[in-house]
Short mmCIF file of C-alpha atoms in Angstrom, two decimals:
data_model
loop_
_atom_site.label_atom_id
_atom_site.label_comp_id
_atom_site.label_asym_id
_atom_site.label_seq_id
_atom_site.Cartn_x
_atom_site.Cartn_y
_atom_site.Cartn_z
CA MET A 66 -2.17 -19.13 11.00
CA ARG A 67 1.21 -19.47 10.09
CA ILE A 68 0.28 -22.29 7.46
CA VAL A 69 -2.29 -19.94 6.13
CA ARG A 70 -0.95 -17.19 5.44
CA ARG A 71 2.41 -18.36 3.64
CA ALA A 72 -0.29 -20.91 1.96
CA LEU A 73 -2.51 -18.17 0.88
CA LEU A 74 0.76 -15.73 -0.68
CA LEU A 75 1.91 -19.28 -2.44
CA ALA A 76 -1.23 -19.08 -4.00
CA ALA A 77 -0.87 -14.93 -4.88
CA ALA A 78 2.78 -15.73 -5.51
CA LEU A 79 1.41 -18.78 -8.96
CA LEU A 80 -1.94 -16.36 -9.43
CA LEU A 81 0.87 -13.09 -9.92
CA ALA A 82 3.37 -15.65 -11.83
CA GLY A 83 0.44 -16.86 -14.40
CA CYS A 84 -1.00 -13.00 -14.70
CA ALA A 85 2.78 -12.25 -16.14
CA GLY A 86 2.08 -14.39 -19.09
CA LEU A 87 -0.58 -12.08 -19.77
CA LEU A 88 2.00 -8.97 -20.00
CA PRO A 89 2.70 -7.82 -23.99
CA GLU A 90 6.40 -9.55 -25.64
CA ALA A 91 10.30 -7.22 -24.55
CA PRO A 92 9.37 -4.31 -26.97
CA THR A 93 13.83 -4.58 -27.17
CA ALA A 94 16.57 -6.91 -26.91
CA PRO A 95 17.88 -6.84 -24.19
CA SER A 96 21.10 -6.38 -25.54
CA GLN A 97 23.06 -5.28 -28.60
CA ASN A 98 26.36 -6.83 -28.04
CA ALA A 99 26.56 -10.59 -29.40
CA ALA A 100 28.15 -12.04 -27.25
CA VAL A 101 26.01 -11.32 -24.18
CA LEU A 102 23.26 -12.90 -26.15
CA ALA A 103 24.59 -15.46 -26.73
CA LEU A 104 25.73 -15.43 -22.85
CA LEU A 105 21.88 -15.07 -21.79
CA ASP A 106 20.84 -18.25 -24.53
CA GLN A 107 23.88 -19.81 -22.82
CA ALA A 108 22.67 -18.93 -19.40
CA GLN A 109 18.34 -20.09 -20.15
CA ALA A 110 19.56 -23.44 -21.34
CA GLN A 111 21.71 -24.04 -18.60
CA ARG A 112 18.82 -22.83 -16.12
CA SER A 113 16.08 -25.24 -18.14
CA ALA A 114 18.39 -27.90 -18.11
CA GLY A 115 19.36 -27.39 -14.07
CA GLN A 116 22.31 -27.09 -14.10
CA MET A 117 22.44 -23.65 -11.67
CA GLU A 118 26.16 -22.90 -11.52
CA ALA A 119 27.03 -23.24 -14.93
CA ALA A 120 24.44 -20.38 -15.42
CA GLY A 121 25.27 -18.37 -12.73
CA ALA A 122 29.00 -18.21 -14.75
CA SER A 123 27.36 -17.47 -17.39
CA LEU A 124 25.58 -14.72 -17.13
CA GLU A 125 28.62 -13.41 -14.55
CA ARG A 126 30.94 -13.35 -17.16
CA ALA A 127 27.78 -11.03 -19.22
CA LEU A 128 27.52 -9.10 -16.47
CA ARG A 129 31.02 -8.79 -16.56
CA ILE A 130 29.96 -7.35 -20.21
CA GLU A 131 27.29 -5.27 -19.51
CA PRO A 132 27.49 -4.31 -15.87
CA ARG A 133 24.35 -2.12 -16.17
CA ASN A 134 22.02 -4.33 -19.03
CA PRO A 135 19.20 -4.97 -16.11
CA VAL A 136 17.84 -7.78 -18.09
CA LEU A 137 21.11 -9.85 -16.99
CA TRP A 138 21.16 -8.65 -12.92
CA GLN A 139 17.15 -9.95 -12.94
CA GLU A 140 18.02 -13.66 -15.07
CA LEU A 141 21.05 -13.66 -12.63
CA ALA A 142 18.00 -13.51 -9.21
CA ARG A 143 16.36 -15.89 -10.31
CA VAL A 144 19.28 -18.54 -10.60
CA ARG A 145 19.84 -17.59 -7.08
CA LEU A 146 16.39 -18.11 -6.37
CA ASP A 147 16.09 -21.44 -7.99
CA GLN A 148 19.70 -22.17 -6.05
CA GLY A 149 17.73 -20.87 -2.66
CA GLN A 150 20.41 -18.35 -1.67
CA TYR A 151 16.82 -16.05 -1.63
CA ARG A 152 18.60 -13.07 -0.35
CA GLN A 153 20.93 -12.44 -2.70
CA ALA A 154 17.91 -12.86 -5.00
CA GLU A 155 16.29 -10.13 -3.57
CA ASN A 156 19.13 -7.65 -3.50
CA LEU A 157 19.55 -8.90 -7.26
CA ALA A 158 16.13 -7.93 -8.43
CA ALA A 159 16.51 -4.95 -6.22
CA LYS A 160 19.67 -4.02 -8.39
CA SER A 161 17.87 -5.07 -12.09
CA ASN A 162 15.47 -2.36 -10.65
CA ALA A 163 17.69 0.23 -9.99
CA LEU A 164 18.99 -0.26 -13.32
CA ALA A 165 15.53 -0.24 -15.39
CA GLY A 166 14.24 2.85 -15.64
CA ASP A 167 10.12 2.57 -15.99
CA ASP A 168 10.67 -0.56 -17.94
CA LYS A 169 6.57 -2.06 -18.18
CA ARG A 170 7.46 -5.68 -18.24
CA LEU A 171 11.25 -5.56 -16.22
CA ARG A 172 10.70 -4.12 -12.92
CA PRO A 173 7.29 -5.92 -12.14
CA GLU A 174 8.64 -9.52 -12.41
CA ASN A 175 11.98 -8.14 -10.23
CA TRP A 176 9.03 -7.43 -7.61
CA ARG A 177 7.90 -10.93 -7.92
CA ILE A 178 11.04 -12.30 -7.38
CA ILE A 179 11.24 -10.06 -4.35
CA GLY A 180 8.34 -11.41 -2.79
CA GLN A 181 8.75 -14.95 -3.64
CA ALA A 182 13.10 -14.63 -2.17
CA ARG A 183 10.56 -12.59 0.94
CA SER A 184 8.24 -15.47 1.37
CA LEU A 185 10.85 -17.78 1.51
CA LEU A 186 12.69 -16.28 4.53
CA GLY A 187 9.77 -16.15 6.43
CA ASP A 188 8.80 -11.97 5.38
CA VAL A 189 5.27 -12.42 5.27
CA GLN A 190 4.57 -8.84 5.48
CA GLY A 191 7.91 -7.80 3.36
CA ALA A 192 6.91 -10.37 0.02
CA GLN A 193 3.30 -9.13 0.47
CA ALA A 194 4.64 -5.97 0.18
CA ALA A 195 6.80 -6.67 -2.77
CA PHE A 196 3.70 -8.32 -4.85
CA GLU A 197 1.21 -5.47 -4.51
CA ARG A 198 3.43 -3.74 -5.56
CA ALA A 199 4.48 -5.59 -8.67
CA GLU A 200 0.74 -5.87 -9.71
CA ARG A 201 0.45 -2.01 -8.95
CA GLU A 202 4.14 -1.23 -11.49
CA ARG A 203 2.10 -3.44 -14.04
CA TRP A 204 0.65 -0.94 -15.45
#
């Protein structure tokens, strides 16, 4: 039964991740600060290359410049999720949500990150609630 639940959660996560590609492009730039944008680009390149420690360090430097930037918190949550730091990923995505206002692109993605983290922590009900919240906030 537990394996079936995990398989269903994984299937739901993959389905939601696929739906994320249907969202429109972000309406605004993640920052107006050239240094923050450069650090964000660097972090994304490092993450793509599998250099998670370096990506995290780049994002932490960017957050020292713009500590209230929800895009940076979301990117750091993704890095921590990739690093297997699920509880921290959940907390960072929640922080991004707290700063995101009613941003219809950031908030659902943050809830998907929270759902993935909870799923990987074995919190089936919490993960399901997060994925449902992601769907509700998408529209």
